[in-house]
PDB file of C-alpha atoms in Angstrom:
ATOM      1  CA  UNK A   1      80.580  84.702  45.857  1.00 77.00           C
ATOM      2  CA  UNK A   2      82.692  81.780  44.622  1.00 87.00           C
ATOM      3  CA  UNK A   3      81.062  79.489  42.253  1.00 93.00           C
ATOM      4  CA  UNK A   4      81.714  77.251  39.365  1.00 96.00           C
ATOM      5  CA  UNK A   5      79.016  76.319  36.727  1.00 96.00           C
ATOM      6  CA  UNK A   6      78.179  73.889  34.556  1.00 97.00           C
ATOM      7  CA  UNK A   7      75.237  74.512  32.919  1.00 96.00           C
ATOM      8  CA  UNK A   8      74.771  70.400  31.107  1.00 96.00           C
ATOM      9  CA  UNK A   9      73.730  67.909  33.211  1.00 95.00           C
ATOM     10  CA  UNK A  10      74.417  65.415  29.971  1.00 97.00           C
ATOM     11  CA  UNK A  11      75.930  65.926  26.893  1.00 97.00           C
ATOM     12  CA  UNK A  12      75.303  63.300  24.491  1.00 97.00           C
ATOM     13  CA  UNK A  13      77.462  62.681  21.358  1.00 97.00           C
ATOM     14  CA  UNK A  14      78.455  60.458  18.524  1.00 97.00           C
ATOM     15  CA  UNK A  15      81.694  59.124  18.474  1.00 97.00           C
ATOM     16  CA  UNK A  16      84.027  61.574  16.379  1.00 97.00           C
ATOM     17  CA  UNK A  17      82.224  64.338  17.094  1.00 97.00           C
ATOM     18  CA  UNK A  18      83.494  67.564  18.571  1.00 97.00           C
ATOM     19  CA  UNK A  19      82.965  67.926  22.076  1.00 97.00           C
ATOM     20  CA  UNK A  20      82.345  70.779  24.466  1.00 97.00           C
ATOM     21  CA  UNK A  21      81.800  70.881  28.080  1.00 98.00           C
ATOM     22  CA  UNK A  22      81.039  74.401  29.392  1.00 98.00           C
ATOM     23  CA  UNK A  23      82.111  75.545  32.400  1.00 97.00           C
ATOM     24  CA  UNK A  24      82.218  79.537  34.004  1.00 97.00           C
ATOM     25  CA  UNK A  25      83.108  80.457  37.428  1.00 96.00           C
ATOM     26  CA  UNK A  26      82.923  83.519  39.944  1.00 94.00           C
ATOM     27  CA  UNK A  27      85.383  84.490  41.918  1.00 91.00           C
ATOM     28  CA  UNK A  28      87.021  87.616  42.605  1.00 86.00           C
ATOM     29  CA  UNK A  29      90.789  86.952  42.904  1.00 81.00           C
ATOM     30  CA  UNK A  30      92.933  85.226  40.156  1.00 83.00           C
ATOM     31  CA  UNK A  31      91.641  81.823  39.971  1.00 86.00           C
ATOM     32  CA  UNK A  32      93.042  78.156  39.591  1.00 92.00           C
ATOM     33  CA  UNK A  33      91.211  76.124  37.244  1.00 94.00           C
ATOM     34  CA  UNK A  34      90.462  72.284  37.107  1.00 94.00           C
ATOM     35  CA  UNK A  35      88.712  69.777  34.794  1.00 96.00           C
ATOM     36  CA  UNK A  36      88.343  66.248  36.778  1.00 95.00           C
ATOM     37  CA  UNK A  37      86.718  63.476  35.306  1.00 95.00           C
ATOM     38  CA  UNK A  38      85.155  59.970  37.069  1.00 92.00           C
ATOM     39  CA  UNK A  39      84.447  57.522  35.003  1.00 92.00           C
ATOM     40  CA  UNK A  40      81.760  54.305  35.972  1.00 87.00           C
ATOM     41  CA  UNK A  41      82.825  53.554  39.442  1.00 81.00           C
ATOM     42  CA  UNK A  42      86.045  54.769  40.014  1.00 86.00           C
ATOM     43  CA  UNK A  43      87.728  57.579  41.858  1.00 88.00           C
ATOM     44  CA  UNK A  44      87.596  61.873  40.813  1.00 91.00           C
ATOM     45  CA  UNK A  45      91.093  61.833  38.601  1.00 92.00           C
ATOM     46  CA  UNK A  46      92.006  65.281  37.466  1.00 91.00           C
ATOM     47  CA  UNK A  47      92.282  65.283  33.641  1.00 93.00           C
ATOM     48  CA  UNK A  48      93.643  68.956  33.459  1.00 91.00           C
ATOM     49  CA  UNK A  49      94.857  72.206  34.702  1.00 89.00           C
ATOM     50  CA  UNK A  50      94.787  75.244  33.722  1.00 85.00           C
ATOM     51  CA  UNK A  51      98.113  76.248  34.437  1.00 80.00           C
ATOM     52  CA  UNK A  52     100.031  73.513  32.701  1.00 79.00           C
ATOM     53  CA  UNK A  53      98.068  74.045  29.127  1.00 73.00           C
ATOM     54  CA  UNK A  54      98.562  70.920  28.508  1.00 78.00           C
ATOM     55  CA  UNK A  55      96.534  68.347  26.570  1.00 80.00           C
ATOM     56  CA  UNK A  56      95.590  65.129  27.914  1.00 85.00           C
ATOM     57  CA  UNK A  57      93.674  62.232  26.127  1.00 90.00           C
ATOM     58  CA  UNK A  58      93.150  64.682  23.785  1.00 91.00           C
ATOM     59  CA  UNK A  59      91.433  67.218  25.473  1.00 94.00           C
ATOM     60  CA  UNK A  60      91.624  70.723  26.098  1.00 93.00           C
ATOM     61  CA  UNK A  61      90.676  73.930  28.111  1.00 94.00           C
ATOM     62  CA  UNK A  62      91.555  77.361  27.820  1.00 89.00           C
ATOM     63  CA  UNK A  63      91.073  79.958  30.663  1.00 91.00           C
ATOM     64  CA  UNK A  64      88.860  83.271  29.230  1.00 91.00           C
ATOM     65  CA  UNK A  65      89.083  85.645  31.748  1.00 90.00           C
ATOM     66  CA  UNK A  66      86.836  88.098  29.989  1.00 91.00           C
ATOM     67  CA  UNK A  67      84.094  85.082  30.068  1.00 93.00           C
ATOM     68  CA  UNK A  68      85.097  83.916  32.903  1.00 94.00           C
ATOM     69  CA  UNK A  69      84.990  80.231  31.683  1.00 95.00           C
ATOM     70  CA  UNK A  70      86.830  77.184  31.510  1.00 96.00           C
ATOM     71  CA  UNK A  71      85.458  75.359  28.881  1.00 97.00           C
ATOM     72  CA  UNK A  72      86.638  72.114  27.497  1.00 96.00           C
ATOM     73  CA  UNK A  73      87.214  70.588  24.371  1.00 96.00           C
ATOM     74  CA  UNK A  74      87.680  67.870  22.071  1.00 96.00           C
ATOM     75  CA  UNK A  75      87.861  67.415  18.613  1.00 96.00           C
ATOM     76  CA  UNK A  76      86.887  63.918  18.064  1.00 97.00           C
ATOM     77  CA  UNK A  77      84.883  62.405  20.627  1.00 97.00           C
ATOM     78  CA  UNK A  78      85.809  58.650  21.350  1.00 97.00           C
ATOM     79  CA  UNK A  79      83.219  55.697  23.547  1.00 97.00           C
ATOM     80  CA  UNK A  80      86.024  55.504  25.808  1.00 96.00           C
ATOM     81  CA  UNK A  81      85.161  59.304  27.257  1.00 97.00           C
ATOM     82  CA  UNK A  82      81.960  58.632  28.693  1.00 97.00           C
ATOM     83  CA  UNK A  83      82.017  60.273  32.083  1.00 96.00           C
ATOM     84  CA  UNK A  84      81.181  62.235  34.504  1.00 95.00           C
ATOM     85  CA  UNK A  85      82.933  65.673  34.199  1.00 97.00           C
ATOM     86  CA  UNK A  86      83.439  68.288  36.933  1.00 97.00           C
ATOM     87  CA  UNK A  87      84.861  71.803  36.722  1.00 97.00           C
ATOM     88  CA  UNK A  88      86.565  72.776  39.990  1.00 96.00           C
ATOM     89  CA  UNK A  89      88.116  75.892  41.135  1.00 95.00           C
ATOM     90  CA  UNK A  90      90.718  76.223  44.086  1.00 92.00           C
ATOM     91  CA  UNK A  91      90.389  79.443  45.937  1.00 89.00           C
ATOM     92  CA  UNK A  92      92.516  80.876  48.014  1.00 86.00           C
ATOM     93  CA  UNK A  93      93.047  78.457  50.865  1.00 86.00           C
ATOM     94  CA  UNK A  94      93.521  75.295  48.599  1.00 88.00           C
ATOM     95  CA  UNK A  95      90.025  73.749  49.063  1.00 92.00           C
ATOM     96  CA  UNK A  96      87.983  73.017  45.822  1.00 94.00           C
ATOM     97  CA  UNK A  97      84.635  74.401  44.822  1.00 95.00           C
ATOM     98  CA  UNK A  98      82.778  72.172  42.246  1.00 96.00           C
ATOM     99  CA  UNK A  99      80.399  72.436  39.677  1.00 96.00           C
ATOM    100  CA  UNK A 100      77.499  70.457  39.374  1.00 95.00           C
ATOM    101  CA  UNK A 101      79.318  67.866  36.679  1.00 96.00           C
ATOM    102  CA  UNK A 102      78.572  67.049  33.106  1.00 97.00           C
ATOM    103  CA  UNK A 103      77.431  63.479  32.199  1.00 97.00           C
ATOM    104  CA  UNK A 104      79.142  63.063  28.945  1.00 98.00           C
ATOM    105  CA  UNK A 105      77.851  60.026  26.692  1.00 98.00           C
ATOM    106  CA  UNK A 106      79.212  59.346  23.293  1.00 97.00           C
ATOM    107  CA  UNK A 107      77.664  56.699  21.671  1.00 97.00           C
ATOM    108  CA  UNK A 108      79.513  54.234  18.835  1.00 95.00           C
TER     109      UNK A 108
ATOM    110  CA  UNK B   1     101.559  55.343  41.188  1.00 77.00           C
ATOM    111  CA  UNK B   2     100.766  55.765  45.512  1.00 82.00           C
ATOM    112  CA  UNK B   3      96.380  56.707  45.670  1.00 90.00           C
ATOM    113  CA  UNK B   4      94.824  57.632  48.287  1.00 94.00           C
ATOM    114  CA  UNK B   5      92.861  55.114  49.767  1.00 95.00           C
ATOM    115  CA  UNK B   6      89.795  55.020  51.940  1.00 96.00           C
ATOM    116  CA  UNK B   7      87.979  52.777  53.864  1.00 95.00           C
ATOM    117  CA  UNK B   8      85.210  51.340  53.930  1.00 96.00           C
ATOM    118  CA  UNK B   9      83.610  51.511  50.585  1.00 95.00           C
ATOM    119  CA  UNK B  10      80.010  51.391  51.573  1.00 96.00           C
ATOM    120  CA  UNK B  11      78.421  51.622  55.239  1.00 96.00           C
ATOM    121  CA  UNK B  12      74.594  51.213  56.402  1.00 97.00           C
ATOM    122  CA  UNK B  13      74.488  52.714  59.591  1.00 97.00           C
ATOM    123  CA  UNK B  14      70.949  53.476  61.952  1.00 97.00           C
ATOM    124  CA  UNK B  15      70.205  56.993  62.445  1.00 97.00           C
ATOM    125  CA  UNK B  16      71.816  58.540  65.650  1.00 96.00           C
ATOM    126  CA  UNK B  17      75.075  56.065  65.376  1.00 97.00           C
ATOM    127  CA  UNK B  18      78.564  57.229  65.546  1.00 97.00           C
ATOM    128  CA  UNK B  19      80.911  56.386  61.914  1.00 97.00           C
ATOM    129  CA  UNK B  20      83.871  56.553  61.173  1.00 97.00           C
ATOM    130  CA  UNK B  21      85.361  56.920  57.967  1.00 97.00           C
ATOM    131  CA  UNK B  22      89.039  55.884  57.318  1.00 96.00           C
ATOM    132  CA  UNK B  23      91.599  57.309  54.794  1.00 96.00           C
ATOM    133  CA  UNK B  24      94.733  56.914  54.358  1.00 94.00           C
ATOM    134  CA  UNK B  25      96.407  60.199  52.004  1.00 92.00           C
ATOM    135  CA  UNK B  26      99.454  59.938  50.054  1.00 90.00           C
ATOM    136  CA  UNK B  27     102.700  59.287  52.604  1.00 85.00           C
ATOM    137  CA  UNK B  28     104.357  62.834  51.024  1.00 83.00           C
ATOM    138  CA  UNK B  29     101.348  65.102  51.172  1.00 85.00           C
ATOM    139  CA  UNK B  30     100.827  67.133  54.123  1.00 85.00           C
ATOM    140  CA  UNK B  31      97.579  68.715  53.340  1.00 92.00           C
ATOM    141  CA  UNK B  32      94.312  66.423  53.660  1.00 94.00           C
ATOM    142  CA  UNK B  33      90.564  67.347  52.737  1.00 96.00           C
ATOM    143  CA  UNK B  34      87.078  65.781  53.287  1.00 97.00           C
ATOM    144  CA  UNK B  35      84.481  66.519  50.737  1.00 97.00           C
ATOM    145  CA  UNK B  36      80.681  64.848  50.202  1.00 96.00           C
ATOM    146  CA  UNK B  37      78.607  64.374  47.652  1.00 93.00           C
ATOM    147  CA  UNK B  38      74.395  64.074  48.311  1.00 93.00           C
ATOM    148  CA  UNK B  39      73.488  62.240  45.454  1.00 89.00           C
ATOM    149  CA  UNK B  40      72.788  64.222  42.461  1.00 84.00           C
ATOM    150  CA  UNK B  41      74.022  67.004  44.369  1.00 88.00           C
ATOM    151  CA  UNK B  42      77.417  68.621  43.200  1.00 89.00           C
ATOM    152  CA  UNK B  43      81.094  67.877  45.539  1.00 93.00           C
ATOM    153  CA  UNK B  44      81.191  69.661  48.198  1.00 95.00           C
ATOM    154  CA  UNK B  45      83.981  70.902  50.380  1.00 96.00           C
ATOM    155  CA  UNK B  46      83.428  69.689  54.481  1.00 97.00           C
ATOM    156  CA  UNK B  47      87.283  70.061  56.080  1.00 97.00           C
ATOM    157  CA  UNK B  48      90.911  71.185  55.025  1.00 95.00           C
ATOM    158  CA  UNK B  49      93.475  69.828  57.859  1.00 93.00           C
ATOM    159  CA  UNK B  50      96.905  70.760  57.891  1.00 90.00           C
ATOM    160  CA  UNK B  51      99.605  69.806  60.716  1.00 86.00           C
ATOM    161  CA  UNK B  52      97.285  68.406  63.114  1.00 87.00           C
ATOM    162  CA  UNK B  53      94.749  70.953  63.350  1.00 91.00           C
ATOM    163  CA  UNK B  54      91.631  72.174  60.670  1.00 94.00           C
ATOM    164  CA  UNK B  55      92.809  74.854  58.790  1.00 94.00           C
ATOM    165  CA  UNK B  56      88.915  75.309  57.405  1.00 95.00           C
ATOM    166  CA  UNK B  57      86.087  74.015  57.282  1.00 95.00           C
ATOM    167  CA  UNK B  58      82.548  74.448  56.036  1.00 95.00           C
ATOM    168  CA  UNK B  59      79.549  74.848  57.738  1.00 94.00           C
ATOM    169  CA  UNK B  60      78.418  71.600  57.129  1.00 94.00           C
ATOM    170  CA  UNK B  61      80.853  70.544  59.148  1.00 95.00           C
ATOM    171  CA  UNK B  62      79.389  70.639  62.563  1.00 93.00           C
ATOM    172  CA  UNK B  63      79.591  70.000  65.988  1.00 94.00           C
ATOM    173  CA  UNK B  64      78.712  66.477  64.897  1.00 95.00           C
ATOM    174  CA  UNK B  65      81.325  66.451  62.820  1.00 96.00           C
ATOM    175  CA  UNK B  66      85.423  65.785  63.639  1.00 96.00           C
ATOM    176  CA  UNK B  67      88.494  64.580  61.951  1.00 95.00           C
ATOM    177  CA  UNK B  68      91.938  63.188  63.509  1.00 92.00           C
ATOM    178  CA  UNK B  69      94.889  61.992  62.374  1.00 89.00           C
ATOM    179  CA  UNK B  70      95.591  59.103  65.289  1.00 82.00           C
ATOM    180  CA  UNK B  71      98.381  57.914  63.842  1.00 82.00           C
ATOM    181  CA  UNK B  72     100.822  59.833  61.498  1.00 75.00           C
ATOM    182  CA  UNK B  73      99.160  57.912  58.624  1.00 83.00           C
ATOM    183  CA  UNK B  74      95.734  57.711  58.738  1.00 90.00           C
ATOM    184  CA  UNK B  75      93.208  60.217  58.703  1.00 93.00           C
ATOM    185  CA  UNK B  76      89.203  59.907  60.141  1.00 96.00           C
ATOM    186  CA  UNK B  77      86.332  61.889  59.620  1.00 97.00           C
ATOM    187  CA  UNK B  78      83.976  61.179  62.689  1.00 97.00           C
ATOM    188  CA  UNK B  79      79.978  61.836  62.595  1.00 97.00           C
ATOM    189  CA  UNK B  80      78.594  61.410  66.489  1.00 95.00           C
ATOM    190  CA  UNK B  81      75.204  61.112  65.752  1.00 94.00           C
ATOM    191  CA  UNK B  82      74.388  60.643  62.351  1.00 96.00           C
ATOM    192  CA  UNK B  83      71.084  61.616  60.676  1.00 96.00           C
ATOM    193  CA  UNK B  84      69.412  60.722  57.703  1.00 96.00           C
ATOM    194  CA  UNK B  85      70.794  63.946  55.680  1.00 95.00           C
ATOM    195  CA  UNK B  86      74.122  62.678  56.519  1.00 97.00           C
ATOM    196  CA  UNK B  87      73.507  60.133  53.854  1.00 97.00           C
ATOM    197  CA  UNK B  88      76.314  60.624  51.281  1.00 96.00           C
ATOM    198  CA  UNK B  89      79.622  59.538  49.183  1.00 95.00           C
ATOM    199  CA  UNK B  90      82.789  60.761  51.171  1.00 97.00           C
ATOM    200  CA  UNK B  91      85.737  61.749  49.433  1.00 96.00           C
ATOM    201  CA  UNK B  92      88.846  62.225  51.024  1.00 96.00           C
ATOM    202  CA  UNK B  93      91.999  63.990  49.130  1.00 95.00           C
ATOM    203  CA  UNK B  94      95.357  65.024  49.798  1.00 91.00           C
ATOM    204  CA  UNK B  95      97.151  67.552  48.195  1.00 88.00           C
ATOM    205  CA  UNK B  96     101.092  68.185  46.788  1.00 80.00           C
ATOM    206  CA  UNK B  97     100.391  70.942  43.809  1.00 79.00           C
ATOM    207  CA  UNK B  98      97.094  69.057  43.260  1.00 84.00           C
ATOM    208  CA  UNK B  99      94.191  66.959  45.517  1.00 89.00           C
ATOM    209  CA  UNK B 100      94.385  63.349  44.874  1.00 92.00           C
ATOM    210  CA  UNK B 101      91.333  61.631  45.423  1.00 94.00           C
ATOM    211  CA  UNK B 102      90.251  58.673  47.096  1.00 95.00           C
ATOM    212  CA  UNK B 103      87.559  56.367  46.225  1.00 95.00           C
ATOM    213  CA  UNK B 104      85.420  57.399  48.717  1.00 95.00           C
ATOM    214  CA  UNK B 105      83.070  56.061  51.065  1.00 96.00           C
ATOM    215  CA  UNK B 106      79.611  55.865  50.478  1.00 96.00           C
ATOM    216  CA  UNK B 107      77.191  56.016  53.483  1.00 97.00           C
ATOM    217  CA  UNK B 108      73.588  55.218  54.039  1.00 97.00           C
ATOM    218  CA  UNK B 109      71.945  56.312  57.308  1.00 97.00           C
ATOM    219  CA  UNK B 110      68.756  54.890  58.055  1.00 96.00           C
TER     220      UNK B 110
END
């Protein structure tokens, strides 16, 4: 079965403290990976993809296959992060399958 | 930078009422989704539609349930009768390499 997990509801963290939001998956073909982030009443904006391994507002997420996770990182947590956090994964007929979301909080 | 946007923000509607949620995708992307979120409840995937026809769609997405694209530019997601469970934020997204989301509608069935 296809699934994505996140097994946080809320993080909570300091600001400049490392942060990681955990995130593993099921699915049995070679999967496409997403972090997307909504912060306090706005719109689901993707913040990353696996496939570009790129870095954006300082975070990152490397795909484990052996794990089967998508976990994602940052090294100094700032106020200005304090989201809601979903992994997705895009099977093979484009739609999205969602974890349950990670409330992140970092407090000054 | 073109969104996708969707409207109306919020609707109270009576149990067994028709709605009809509005979006309007991004003018290049051909591919256009529907997913709700229950609250608390994770995103979850109702409708993919592709050149004027569903190319998937869930099994939440019933008979009750349709979606049209009337006019070349917007696209609707129709409940006939709605019921209380129907009660939900509604996210439409459109898709060129990645789904771009709107910011949804959120509904309230009484």
């Amino acid at each position: 079965a296809q699934r994505v997990t996140q097994p946080e509801k809320l993080l909570s963290v300091f600001k400049g403290a490392p942060v990681e939001l955990k995130c593993n998956y099921s699915y049995s073909g070679s999967p496409e990976l997403f972090w997307y982030v909504q912060y306090s009443r706005q719109r689901l904006q993707l913040l990353l993809r696996h496939i570009s391994r790129e870095s954006i507002k300082g975070f990152t997420a490397d795909l484990n296959k052996g794990e089967t996770s998508f976990h994602l990182k940052k090294p100094f947590a700032q106020e200005e992060d304090s989201a809601m956090y979903y992994c997705a994964l895009r099977d093979n007929t484009d739609k999205l399958i969602f974890g349950t979301g990670t409330r992140l909080q970092v407090f000054p | 930078e073109p969104e996708v946007t969707q409207t109306p923000s919020h609707q109270v509607t009576q149990m067994g009422q028709e709605v009809i949620l509005r979006c309007v995708p991004i003018s290049n992307h051909l591919y256009f989704y529907w997913y709700r979120q229950i609250l608390g409840q994770k995103v979850e995937f109702l409708v993919s539609f592709y050149n004027n026809e569903i190319s998937e769609k869930s099994e939440i997405f019933d008979d009750q349930f349709s979606v049209e694209r009337p006019d070349g530019s917007n696209f609707t997601l129709k409940i006939r009768s709605t019921k209380l469970e129907d009660s939900a934020m509604y996210f439409c997204a459109s898709l060129v390499q990645t789904q771009y989301f709107g910011p949804g509608t959120r509904l309230l069935v009484l």
